[in-house]
Tab-separated table of C-alpha atoms in Angstrom:
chain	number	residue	atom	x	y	z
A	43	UNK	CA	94.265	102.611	92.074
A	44	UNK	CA	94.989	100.886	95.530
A	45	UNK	CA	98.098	98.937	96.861
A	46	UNK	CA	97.875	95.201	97.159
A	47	UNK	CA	100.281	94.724	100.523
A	48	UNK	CA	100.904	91.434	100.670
A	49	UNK	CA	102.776	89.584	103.822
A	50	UNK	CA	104.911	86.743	104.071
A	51	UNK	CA	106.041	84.560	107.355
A	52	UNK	CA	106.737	85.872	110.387
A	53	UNK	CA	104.898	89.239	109.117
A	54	UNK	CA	101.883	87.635	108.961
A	55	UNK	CA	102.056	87.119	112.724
A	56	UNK	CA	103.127	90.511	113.157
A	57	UNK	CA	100.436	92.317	111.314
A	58	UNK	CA	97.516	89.603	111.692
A	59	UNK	CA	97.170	89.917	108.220
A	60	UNK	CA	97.903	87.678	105.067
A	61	UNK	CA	97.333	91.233	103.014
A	62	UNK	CA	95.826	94.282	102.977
A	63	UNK	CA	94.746	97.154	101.235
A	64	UNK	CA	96.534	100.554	101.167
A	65	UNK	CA	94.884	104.251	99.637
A	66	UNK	CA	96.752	104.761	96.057
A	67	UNK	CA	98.377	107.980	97.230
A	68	UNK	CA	101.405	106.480	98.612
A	69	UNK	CA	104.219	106.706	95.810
A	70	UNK	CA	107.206	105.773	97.576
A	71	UNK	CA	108.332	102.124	99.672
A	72	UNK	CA	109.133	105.003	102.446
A	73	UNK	CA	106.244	106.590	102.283
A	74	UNK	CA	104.436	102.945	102.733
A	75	UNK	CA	106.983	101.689	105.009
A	76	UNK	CA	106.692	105.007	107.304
A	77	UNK	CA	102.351	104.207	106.829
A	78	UNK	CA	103.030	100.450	107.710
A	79	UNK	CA	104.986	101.298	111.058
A	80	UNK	CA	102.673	103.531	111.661
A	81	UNK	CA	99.857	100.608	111.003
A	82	UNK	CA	102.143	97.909	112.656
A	83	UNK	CA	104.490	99.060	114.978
A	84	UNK	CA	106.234	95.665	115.309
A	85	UNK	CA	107.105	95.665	111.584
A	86	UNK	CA	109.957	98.129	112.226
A	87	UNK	CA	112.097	95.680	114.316
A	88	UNK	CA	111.755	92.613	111.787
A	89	UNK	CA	114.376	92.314	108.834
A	90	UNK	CA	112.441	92.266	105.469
A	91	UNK	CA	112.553	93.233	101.795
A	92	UNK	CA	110.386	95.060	99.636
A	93	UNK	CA	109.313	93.630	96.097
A	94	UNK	CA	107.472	95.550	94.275
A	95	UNK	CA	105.438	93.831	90.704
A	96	UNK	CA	107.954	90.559	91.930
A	97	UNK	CA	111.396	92.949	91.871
A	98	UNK	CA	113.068	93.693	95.418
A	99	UNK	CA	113.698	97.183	95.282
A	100	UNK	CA	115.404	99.627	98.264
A	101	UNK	CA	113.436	101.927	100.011
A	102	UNK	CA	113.954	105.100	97.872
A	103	UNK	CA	111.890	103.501	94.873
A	104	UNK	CA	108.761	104.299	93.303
A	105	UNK	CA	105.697	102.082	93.555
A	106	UNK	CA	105.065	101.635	90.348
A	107	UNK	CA	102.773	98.489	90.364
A	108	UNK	CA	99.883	97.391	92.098
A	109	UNK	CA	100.997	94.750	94.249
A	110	UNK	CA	103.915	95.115	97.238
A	111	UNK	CA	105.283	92.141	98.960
A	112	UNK	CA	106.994	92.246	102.396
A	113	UNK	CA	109.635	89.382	102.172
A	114	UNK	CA	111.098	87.881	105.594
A	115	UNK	CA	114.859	86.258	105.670
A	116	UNK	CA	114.578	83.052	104.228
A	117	UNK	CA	117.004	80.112	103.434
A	118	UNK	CA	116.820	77.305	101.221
A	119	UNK	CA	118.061	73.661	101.329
């Protein structure tokens, strides 16, 4: 199984990318985020959360879906 890393605003102009596809042996958001910054070295001064299968979780959690999102500050109206 891969990793679905999906990007969201200003991380898409960061990373170039809309998504992309990580190896399956990544089993932790700081094992991906450490892979990311490694990837996209101006990811690791932007504010984001992590949702993994549509739940924010903190960065000692366990991928246990398919599908990451990187979520950038937002605010609503």
């Amino acid at each position: 199984m891969s990793l679905t890393i999906k990007y969201f605003g200003l991380l898409t102009e960061v990373t170039g990318k809309h998504e992309e596809i990580f190896p399956s042996e990544i089993n932790t958001v700081n094992e991906l985020l450490k892979e990311l910054y490694s990837r996209h070295p101006g990811l690791e001064s932007k504010e984001f959360k992590v949702a993994v299968g549509h739940e924010i979780v903190n960065n000692e959690s366990k991928i246990m879906s398919d599908e990451v999102a990187l979520l950038p500050p937002f605010s609503g109206g």
